[in-house]
CSV table of C-alpha atoms and ligand atoms in Angstrom, one decimal:
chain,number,residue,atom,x,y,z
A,1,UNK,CA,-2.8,35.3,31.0
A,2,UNK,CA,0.1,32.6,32.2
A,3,UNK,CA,3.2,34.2,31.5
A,4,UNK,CA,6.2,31.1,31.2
A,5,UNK,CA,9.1,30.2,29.2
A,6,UNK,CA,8.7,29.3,25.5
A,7,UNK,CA,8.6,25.2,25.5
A,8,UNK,CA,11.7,23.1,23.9
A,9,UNK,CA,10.8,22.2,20.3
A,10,UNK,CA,12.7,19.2,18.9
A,11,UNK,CA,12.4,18.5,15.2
A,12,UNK,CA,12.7,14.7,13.1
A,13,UNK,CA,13.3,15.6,9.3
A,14,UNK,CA,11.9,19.1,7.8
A,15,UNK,CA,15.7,19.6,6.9
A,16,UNK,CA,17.3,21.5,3.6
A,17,UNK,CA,14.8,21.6,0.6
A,18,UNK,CA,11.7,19.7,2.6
A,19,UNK,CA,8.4,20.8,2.7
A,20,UNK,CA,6.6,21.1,5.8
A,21,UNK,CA,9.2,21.3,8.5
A,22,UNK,CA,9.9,25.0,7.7
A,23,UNK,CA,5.8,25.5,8.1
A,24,UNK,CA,5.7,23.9,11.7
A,25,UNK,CA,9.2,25.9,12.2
A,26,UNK,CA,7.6,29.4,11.4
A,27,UNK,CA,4.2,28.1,13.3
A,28,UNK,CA,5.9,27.1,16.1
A,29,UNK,CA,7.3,30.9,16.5
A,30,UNK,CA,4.2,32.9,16.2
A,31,UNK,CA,3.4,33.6,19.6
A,32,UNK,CA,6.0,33.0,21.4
A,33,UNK,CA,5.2,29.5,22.7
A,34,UNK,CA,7.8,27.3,21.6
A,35,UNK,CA,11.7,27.5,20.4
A,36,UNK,CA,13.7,25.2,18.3
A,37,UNK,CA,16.3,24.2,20.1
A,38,UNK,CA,17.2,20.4,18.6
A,39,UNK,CA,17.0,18.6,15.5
A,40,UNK,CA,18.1,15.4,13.3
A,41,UNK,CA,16.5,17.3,10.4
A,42,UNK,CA,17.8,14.9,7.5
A,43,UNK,CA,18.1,11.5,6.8
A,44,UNK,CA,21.7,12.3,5.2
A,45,UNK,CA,23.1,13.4,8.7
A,46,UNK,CA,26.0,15.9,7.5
A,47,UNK,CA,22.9,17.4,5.7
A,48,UNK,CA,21.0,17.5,9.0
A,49,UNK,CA,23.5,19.0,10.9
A,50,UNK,CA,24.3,21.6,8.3
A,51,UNK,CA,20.7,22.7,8.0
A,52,UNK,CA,20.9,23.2,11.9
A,53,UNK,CA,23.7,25.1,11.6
A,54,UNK,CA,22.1,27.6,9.4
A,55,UNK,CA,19.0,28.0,11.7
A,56,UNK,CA,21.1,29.1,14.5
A,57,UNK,CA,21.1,26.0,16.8
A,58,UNK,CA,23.8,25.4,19.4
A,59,UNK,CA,26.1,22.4,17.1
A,60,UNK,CA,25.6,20.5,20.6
A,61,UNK,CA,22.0,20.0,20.1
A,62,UNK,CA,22.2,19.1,16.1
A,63,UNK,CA,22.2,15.1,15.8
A,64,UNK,CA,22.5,13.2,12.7
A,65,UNK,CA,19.6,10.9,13.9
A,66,UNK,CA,16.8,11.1,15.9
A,67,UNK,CA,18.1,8.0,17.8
A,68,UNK,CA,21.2,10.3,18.9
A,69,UNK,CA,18.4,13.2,19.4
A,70,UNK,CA,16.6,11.2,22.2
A,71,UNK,CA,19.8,9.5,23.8
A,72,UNK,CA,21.7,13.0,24.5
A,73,UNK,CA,18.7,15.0,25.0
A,74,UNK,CA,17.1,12.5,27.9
A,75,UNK,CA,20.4,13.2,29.9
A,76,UNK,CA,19.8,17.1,29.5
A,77,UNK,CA,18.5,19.2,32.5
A,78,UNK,CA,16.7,21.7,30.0
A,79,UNK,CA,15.7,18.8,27.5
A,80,UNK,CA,13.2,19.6,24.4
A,81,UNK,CA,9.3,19.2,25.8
A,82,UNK,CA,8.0,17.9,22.6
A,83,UNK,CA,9.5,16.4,19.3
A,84,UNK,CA,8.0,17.4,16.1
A,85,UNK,CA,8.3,14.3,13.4
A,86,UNK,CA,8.3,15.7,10.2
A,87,UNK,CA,9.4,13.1,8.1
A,88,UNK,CA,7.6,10.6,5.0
A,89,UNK,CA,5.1,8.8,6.4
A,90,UNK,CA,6.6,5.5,6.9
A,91,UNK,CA,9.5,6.6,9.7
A,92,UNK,CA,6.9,8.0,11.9
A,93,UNK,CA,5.5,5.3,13.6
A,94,UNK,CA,9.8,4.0,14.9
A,95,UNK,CA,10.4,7.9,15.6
A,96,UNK,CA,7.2,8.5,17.8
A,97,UNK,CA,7.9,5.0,19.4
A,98,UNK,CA,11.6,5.6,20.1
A,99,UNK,CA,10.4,9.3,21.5
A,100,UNK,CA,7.3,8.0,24.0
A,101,UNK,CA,9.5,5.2,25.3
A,102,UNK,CA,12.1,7.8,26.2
A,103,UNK,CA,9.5,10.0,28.0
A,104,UNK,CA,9.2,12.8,25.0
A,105,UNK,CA,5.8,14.0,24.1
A,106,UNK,CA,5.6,14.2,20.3
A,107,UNK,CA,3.9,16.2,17.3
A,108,UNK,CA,3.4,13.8,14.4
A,109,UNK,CA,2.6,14.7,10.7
A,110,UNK,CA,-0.5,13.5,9.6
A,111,UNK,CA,-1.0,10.2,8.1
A,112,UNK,CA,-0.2,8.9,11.5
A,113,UNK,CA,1.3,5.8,10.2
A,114,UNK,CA,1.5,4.4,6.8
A,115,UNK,CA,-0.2,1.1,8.5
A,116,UNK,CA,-2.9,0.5,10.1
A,117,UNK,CA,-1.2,-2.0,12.5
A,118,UNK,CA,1.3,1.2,13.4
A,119,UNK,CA,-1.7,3.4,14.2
A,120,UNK,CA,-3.3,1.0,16.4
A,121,UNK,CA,0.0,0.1,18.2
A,122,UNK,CA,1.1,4.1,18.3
A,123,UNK,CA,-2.7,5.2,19.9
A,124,UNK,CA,-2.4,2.5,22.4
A,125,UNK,CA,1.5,3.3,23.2
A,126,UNK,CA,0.3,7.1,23.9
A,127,UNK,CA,-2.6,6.3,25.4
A,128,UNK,CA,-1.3,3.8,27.9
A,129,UNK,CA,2.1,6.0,28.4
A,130,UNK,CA,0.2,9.3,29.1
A,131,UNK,CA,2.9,11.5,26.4
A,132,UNK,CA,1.3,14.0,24.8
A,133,UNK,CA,0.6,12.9,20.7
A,134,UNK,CA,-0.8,15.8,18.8
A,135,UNK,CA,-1.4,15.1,15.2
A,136,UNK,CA,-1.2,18.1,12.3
A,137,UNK,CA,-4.4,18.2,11.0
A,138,UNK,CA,-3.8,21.8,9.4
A,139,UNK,CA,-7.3,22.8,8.6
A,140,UNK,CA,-8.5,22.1,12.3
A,141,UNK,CA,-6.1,25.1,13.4
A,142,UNK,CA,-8.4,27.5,11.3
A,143,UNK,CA,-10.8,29.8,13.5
A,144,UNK,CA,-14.1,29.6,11.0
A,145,UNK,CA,-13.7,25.9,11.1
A,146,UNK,CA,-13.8,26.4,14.8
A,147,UNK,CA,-16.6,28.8,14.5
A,148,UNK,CA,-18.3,25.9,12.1
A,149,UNK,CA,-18.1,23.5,14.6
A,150,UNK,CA,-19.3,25.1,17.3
A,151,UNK,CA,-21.9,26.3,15.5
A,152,UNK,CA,-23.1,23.2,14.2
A,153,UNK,CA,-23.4,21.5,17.7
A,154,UNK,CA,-25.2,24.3,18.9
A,155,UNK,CA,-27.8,23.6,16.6
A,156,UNK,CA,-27.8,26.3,14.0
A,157,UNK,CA,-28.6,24.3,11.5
A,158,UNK,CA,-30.2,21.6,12.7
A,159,UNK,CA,-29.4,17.5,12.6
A,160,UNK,CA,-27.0,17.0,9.8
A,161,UNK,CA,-27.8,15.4,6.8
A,162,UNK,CA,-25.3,16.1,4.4
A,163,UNK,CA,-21.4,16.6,4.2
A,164,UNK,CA,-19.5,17.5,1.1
A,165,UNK,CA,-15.8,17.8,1.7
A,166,UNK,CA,-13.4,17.9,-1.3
A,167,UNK,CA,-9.2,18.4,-1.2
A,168,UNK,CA,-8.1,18.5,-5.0
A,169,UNK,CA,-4.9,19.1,-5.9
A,170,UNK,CA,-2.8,19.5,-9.2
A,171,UNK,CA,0.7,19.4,-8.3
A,172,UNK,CA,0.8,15.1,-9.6
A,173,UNK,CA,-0.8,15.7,-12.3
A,174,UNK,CA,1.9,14.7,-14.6
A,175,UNK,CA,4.6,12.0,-13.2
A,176,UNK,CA,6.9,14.5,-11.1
A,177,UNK,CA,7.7,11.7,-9.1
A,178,UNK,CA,9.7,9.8,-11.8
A,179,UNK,CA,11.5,13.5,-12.8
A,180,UNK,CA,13.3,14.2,-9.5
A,181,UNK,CA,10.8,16.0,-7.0
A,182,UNK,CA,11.2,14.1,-3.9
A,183,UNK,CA,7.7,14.6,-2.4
A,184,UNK,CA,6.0,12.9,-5.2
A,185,UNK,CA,8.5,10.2,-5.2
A,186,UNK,CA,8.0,8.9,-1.6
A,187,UNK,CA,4.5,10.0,-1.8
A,188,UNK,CA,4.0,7.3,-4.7
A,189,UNK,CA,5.9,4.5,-2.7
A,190,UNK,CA,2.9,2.0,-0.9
A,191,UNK,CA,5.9,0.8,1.4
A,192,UNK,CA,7.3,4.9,2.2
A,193,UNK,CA,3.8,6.3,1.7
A,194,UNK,CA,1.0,3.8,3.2
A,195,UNK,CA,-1.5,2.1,0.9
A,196,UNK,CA,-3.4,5.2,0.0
A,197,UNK,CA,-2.6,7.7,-2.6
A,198,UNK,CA,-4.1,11.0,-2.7
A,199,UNK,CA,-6.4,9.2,-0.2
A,200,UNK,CA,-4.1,8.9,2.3
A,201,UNK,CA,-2.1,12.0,1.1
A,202,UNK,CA,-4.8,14.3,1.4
A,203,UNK,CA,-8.1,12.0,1.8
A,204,UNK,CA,-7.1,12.3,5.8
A,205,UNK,CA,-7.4,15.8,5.9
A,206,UNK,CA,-10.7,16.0,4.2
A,207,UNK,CA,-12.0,13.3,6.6
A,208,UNK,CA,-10.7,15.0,9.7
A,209,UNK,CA,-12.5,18.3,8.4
A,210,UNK,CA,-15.5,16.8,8.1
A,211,UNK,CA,-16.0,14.6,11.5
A,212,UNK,CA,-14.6,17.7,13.3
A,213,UNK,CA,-17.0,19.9,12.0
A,214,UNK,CA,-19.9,18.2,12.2
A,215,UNK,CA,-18.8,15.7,15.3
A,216,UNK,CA,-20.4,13.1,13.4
A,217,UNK,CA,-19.5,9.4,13.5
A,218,UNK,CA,-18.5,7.6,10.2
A,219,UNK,CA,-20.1,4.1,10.7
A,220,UNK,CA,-19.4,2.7,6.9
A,221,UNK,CA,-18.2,3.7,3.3
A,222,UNK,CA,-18.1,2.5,0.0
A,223,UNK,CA,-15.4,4.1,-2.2
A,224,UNK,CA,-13.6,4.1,-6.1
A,225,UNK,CA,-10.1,5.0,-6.1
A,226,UNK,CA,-8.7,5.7,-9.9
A,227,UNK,CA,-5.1,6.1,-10.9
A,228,UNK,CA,-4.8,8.7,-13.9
A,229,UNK,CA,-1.3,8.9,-14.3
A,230,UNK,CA,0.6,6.1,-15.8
A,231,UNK,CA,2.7,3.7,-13.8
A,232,UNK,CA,1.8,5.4,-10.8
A,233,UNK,CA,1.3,2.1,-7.7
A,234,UNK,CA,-1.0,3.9,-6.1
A,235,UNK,CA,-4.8,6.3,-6.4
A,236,UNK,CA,-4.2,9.8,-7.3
A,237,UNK,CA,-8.4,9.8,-7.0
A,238,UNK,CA,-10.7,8.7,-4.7
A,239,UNK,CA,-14.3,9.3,-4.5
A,240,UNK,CA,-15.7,7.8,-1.1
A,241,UNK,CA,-19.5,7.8,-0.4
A,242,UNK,CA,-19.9,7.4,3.5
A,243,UNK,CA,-22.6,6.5,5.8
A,244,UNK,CA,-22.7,8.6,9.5
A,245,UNK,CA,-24.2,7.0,12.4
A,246,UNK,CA,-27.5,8.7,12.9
A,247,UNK,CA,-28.5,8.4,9.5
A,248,UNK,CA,-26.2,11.3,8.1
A,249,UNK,CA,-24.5,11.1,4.6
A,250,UNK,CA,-21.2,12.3,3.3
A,251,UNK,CA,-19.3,12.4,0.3
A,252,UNK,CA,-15.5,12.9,-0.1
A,253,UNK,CA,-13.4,13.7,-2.7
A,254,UNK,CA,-9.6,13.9,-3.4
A,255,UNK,CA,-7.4,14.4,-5.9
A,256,UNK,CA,-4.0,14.9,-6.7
A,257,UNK,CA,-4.6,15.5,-10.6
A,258,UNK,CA,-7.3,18.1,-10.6
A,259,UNK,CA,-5.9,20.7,-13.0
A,260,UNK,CA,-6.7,24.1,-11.6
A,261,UNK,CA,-6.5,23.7,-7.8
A,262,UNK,CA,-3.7,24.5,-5.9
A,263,UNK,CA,-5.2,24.1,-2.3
A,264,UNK,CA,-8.9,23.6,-3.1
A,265,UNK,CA,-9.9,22.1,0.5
A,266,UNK,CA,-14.0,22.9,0.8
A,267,UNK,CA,-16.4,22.1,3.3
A,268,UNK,CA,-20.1,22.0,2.8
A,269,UNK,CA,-22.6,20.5,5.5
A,270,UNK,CA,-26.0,21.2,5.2
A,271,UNK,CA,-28.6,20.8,8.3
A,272,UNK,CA,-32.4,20.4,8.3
A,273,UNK,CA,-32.8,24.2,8.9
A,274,UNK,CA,-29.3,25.6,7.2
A,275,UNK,CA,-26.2,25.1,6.1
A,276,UNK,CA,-22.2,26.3,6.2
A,277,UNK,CA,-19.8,26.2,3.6
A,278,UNK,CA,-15.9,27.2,4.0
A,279,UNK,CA,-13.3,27.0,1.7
A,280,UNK,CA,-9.9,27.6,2.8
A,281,UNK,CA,-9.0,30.1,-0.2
A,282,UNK,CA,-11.1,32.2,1.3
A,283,UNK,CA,-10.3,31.2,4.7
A,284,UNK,CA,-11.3,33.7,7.0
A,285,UNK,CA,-15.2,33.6,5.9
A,286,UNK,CA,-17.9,31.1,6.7
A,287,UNK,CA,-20.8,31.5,4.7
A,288,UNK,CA,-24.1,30.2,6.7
A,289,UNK,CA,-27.3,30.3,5.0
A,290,UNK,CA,-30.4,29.5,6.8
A,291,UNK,CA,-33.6,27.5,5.7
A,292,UNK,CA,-35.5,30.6,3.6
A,293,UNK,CA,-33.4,33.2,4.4
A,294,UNK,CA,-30.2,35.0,3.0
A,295,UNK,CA,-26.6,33.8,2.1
A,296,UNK,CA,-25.2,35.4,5.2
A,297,UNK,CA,-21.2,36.1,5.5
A,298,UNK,CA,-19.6,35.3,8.8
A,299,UNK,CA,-16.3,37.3,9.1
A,300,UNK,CA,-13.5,35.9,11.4
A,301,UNK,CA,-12.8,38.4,14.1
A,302,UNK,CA,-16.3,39.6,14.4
A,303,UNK,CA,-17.7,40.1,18.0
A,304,UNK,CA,-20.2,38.0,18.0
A,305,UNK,CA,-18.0,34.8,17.3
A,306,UNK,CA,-17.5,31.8,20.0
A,307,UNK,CA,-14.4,31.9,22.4
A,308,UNK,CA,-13.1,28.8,19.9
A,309,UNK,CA,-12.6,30.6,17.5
A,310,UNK,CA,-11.8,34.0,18.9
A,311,UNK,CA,-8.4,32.3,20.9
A,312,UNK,CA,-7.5,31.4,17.5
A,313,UNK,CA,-7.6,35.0,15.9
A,314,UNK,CA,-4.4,37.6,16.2
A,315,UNK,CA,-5.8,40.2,13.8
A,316,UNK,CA,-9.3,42.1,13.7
A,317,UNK,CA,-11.7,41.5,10.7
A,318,UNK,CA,-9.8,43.1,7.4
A,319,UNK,CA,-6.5,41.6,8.2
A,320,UNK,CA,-6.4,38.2,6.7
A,321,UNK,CA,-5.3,35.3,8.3
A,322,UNK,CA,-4.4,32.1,6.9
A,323,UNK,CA,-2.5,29.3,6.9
A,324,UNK,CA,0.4,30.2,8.8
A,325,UNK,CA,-2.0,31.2,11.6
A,326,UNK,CA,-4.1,28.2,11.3
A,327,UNK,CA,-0.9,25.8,11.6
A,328,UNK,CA,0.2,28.5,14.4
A,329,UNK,CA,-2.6,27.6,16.5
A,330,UNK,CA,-2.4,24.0,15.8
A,331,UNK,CA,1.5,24.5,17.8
A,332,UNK,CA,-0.4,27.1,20.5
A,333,UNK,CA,-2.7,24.3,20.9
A,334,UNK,CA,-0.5,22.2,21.8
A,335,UNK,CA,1.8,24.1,24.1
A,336,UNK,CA,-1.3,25.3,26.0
A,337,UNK,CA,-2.5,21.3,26.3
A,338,UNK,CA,0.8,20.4,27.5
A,339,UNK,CA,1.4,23.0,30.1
A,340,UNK,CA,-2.2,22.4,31.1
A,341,UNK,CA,-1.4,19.2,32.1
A,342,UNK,CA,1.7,19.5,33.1
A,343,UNK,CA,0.1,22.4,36.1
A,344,UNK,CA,-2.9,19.7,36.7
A,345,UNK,CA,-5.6,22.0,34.8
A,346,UNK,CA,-8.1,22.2,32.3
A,347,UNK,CA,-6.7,23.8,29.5
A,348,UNK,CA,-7.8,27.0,27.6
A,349,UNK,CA,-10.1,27.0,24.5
A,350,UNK,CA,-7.0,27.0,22.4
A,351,UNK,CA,-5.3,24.1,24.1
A,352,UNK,CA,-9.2,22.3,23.7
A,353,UNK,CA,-10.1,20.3,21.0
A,354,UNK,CA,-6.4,19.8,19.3
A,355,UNK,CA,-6.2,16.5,17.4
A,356,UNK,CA,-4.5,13.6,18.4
A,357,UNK,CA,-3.4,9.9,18.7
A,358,UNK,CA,-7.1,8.8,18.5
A,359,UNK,CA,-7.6,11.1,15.4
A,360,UNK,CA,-4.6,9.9,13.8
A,361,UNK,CA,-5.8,6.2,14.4
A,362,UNK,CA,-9.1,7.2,12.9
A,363,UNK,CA,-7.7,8.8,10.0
A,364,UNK,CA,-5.4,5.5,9.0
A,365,UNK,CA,-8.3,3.6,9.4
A,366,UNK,CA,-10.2,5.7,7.0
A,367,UNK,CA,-7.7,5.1,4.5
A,368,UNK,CA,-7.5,1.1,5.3
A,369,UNK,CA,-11.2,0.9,4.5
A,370,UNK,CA,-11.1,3.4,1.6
A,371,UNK,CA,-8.4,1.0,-0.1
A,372,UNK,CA,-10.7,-2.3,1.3
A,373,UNK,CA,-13.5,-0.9,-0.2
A,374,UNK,CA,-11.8,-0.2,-3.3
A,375,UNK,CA,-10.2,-3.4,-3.5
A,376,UNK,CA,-13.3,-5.4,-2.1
A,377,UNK,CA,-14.3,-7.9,-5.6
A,378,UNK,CA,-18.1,-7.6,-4.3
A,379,UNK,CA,-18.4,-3.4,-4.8
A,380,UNK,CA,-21.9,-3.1,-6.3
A,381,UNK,CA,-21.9,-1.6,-9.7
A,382,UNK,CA,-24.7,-1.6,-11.8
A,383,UNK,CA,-24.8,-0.4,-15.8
A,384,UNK,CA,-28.4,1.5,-16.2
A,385,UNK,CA,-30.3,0.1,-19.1
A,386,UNK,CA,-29.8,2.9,-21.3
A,387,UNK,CA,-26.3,4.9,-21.5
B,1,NAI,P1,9.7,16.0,2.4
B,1,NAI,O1,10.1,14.8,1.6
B,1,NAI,O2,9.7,17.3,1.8
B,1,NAI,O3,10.6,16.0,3.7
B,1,NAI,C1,11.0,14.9,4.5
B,1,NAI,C2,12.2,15.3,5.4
B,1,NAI,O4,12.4,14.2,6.3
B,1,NAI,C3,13.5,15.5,4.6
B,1,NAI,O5,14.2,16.5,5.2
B,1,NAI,C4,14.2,14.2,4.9
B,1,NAI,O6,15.6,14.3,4.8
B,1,NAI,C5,13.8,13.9,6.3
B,1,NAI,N1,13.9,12.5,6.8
B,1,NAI,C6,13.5,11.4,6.2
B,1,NAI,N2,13.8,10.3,6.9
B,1,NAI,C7,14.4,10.8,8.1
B,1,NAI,C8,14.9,10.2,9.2
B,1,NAI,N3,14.9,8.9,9.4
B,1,NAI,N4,15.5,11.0,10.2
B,1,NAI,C9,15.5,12.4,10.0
B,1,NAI,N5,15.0,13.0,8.9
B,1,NAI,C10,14.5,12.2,7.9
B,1,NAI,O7,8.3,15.6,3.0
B,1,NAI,P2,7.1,16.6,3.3
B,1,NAI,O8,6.3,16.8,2.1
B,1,NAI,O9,7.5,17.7,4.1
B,1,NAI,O10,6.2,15.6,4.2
B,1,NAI,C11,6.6,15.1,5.5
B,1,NAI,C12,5.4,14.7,6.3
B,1,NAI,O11,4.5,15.8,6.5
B,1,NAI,C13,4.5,13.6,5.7
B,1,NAI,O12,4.1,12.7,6.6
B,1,NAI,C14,3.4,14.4,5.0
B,1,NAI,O13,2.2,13.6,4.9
B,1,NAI,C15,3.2,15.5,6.0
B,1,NAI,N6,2.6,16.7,5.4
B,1,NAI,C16,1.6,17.3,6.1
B,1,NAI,C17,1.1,18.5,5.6
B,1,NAI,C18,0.0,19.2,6.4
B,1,NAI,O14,-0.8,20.0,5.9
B,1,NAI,N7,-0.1,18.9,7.7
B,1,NAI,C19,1.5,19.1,4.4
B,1,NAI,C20,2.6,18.4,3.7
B,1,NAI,C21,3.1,17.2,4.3
């Protein structure tokens, strides 16, 4: 086991009363990899520097914007390794910019970009710059997804013919954004937000999900967006039918109005001899059942898992995990990627298969064609005879 000190976390946004900058914050802590030692945390800079104040970091390190971040901390011997950009959707593409043009490998929320244009410009900047871009893609940090994936290519169940993936959510069921929660309020903004709703919101996630666990290609979709909620700009439903190369179908759903889910992301894929199902409620089980046999319960931490998705377990079989842990080992990922390649290696199954740029460019692309397809005048729909 490597034994070095912790890396330099930076953080864009996540400041007083946000939601997921306190998530990466305690993931980034879990074992030890990283330390928080900058931030611009708000867009109100007093705010920001405030917020830092209360977490404990040096005043010389707290910046009321992240251009201030990057200028003082290039000129620092023990400047941050990575910047973690945990702001609406719309700033990230400037931040990440500003940060890979000053040398700064970065973390970015998920949607990438709120534009497709941004995506496509932000792979090709990390790409062609070599930084580091690791994208969130929570549900890819859990170790039954892991164990799903592996799985799946090994064959257990066969060629793929069917995915299910679904992410419904309540919380905008009602107009929240026009009654002062700030989430909802950017989150319904097609200039702050991107052009998809819940598709975009959540939509990614689900499509991440399913193309890492099955490693399958999408190659075209057709999709109906719906907007329940009144004067809302943009879907708060989408139902997208896709096509996989290789013959393979899928069907995604999300929704930020379904009444009775709080964090309902669920993954179905069957094979021509079997098929897993994981639901991250329950997150540390993976049910497999084969062709003719029994509903068979795969626990995380068992012995007999792969080395995927035992790196990403801390506590044996009993002792739940969840999504602390599963965002933890998005951040382990990433530290163990960096250092990899910072020591010319190939890094460890934890620093393996961590998203990034590319999958953030596929995942705004998703959305692009989602809202194309949804917007296209020519969608076949056809009335049956009788109704
Ligand atoms: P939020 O509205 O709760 O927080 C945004 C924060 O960014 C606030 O502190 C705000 O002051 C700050 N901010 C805005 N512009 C800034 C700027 N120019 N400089 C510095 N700070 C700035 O938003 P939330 O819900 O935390 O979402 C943030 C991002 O995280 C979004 O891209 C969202 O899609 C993503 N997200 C990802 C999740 C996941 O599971 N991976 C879950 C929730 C959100």
């Amino acid at each position: 086991m490597r034994t070095r000190r912790p890396l330099g976390l930076g953080m864009v946004g996540g400041g007083q009363g946000a939601y997921i900058g306190n998530i990466h914050r305690l993931a980034s802590r879990l074992d030890g990899k990283w330390r928080l030692v900058a931030g611009a945390f708000d867009v109100d800079p007093q705010r920001g520097r405030e917020f830092a104040s209360g977490e404990g970091l040096d005043p010389a390190r707290s910046y009321g914007a992240y251009q201030d971040l990057i200028t003082a901390e290039v000129g620092r011997e023990d400047k941050v390794d990575a910047v973690a950009i945990c702001t609406p959707n719309f700033t990230h593409y400037p931040i990440a910019k500003a940060l890979i043009d000053a040398g700064f490998d970065v973390i970015c929320e998920k949607p990438l970009t709120a534009t497709l244009e941004d995506a496509i410009a932000l792979e090709k900047l990390a790409r062609e710059s070599g930084r580091f871009v690791g994208v969130t893609y929570t549900y890819s940090g859990y170790p039954m997804v892991h164990e799903a994936r592996v799985r799946v290519a090994r064959g257990e169940i066969g060629a793929v013919r069917t995915v299910q993936v679904e992410y419904p959510l309540e919380w905008m069921a009602t107009a929240i954004e026009k009654t002062g929660n700030v989430q909802a309020a950017w989150r319904t903004d097609p200039k702050k937000n991107g052009r998809g709703g819940s598709v975009g919101d959540i939509g990614t996630h689900a499509y991440h999900l399913a193309g890492f666990v099955t490693g399958l290609k999408l190659e075209a979709l057709t999709a109906d967006l719906a907007t329940f909620v009144g004067g809302r700009a943009l879907d708060d439903n989408a139902h997208v039918m896709m096509r996989y190369e290789g013959g393979a179908r899928g069907l995604l759903w999300s929704s930020q109005v379904a009444v009775g889910n709080s964090n309902g992301v669920r993954l179905r894929v069957f094979g021509e001899k079997g098929s897993f199902q994981w639901f991250q409620e329950h997150p540390n089980e993976l049910v497999f059942t084969p062709l003719e046999g029994r509903v068979q319960l795969i626990k995380r931490g068992a012995d007999d898992l792969s080395a995927d998705a035992k790196a990403r377990t801390r506590t044996p079989p009993g002792h739940p995990e969840g999504y602390l842990e599963a965002f933890a080992n998005l951040y382990a990922g990433f530290a163990e990627a960096i250092q990899a390649r910072q020591d010319r290696r190939e890094p460890d199954p934890i620093g393996q298969n961590v998203p990034l740029a590319y999958d953030g460019l596929k995942g705004v692309a998703f959305v692009e064609a989602v809202v194309d397809s949804h917007e296209a005048s020519d969608q076949p729909w056809i009335r049956p005879v009788a109704v």
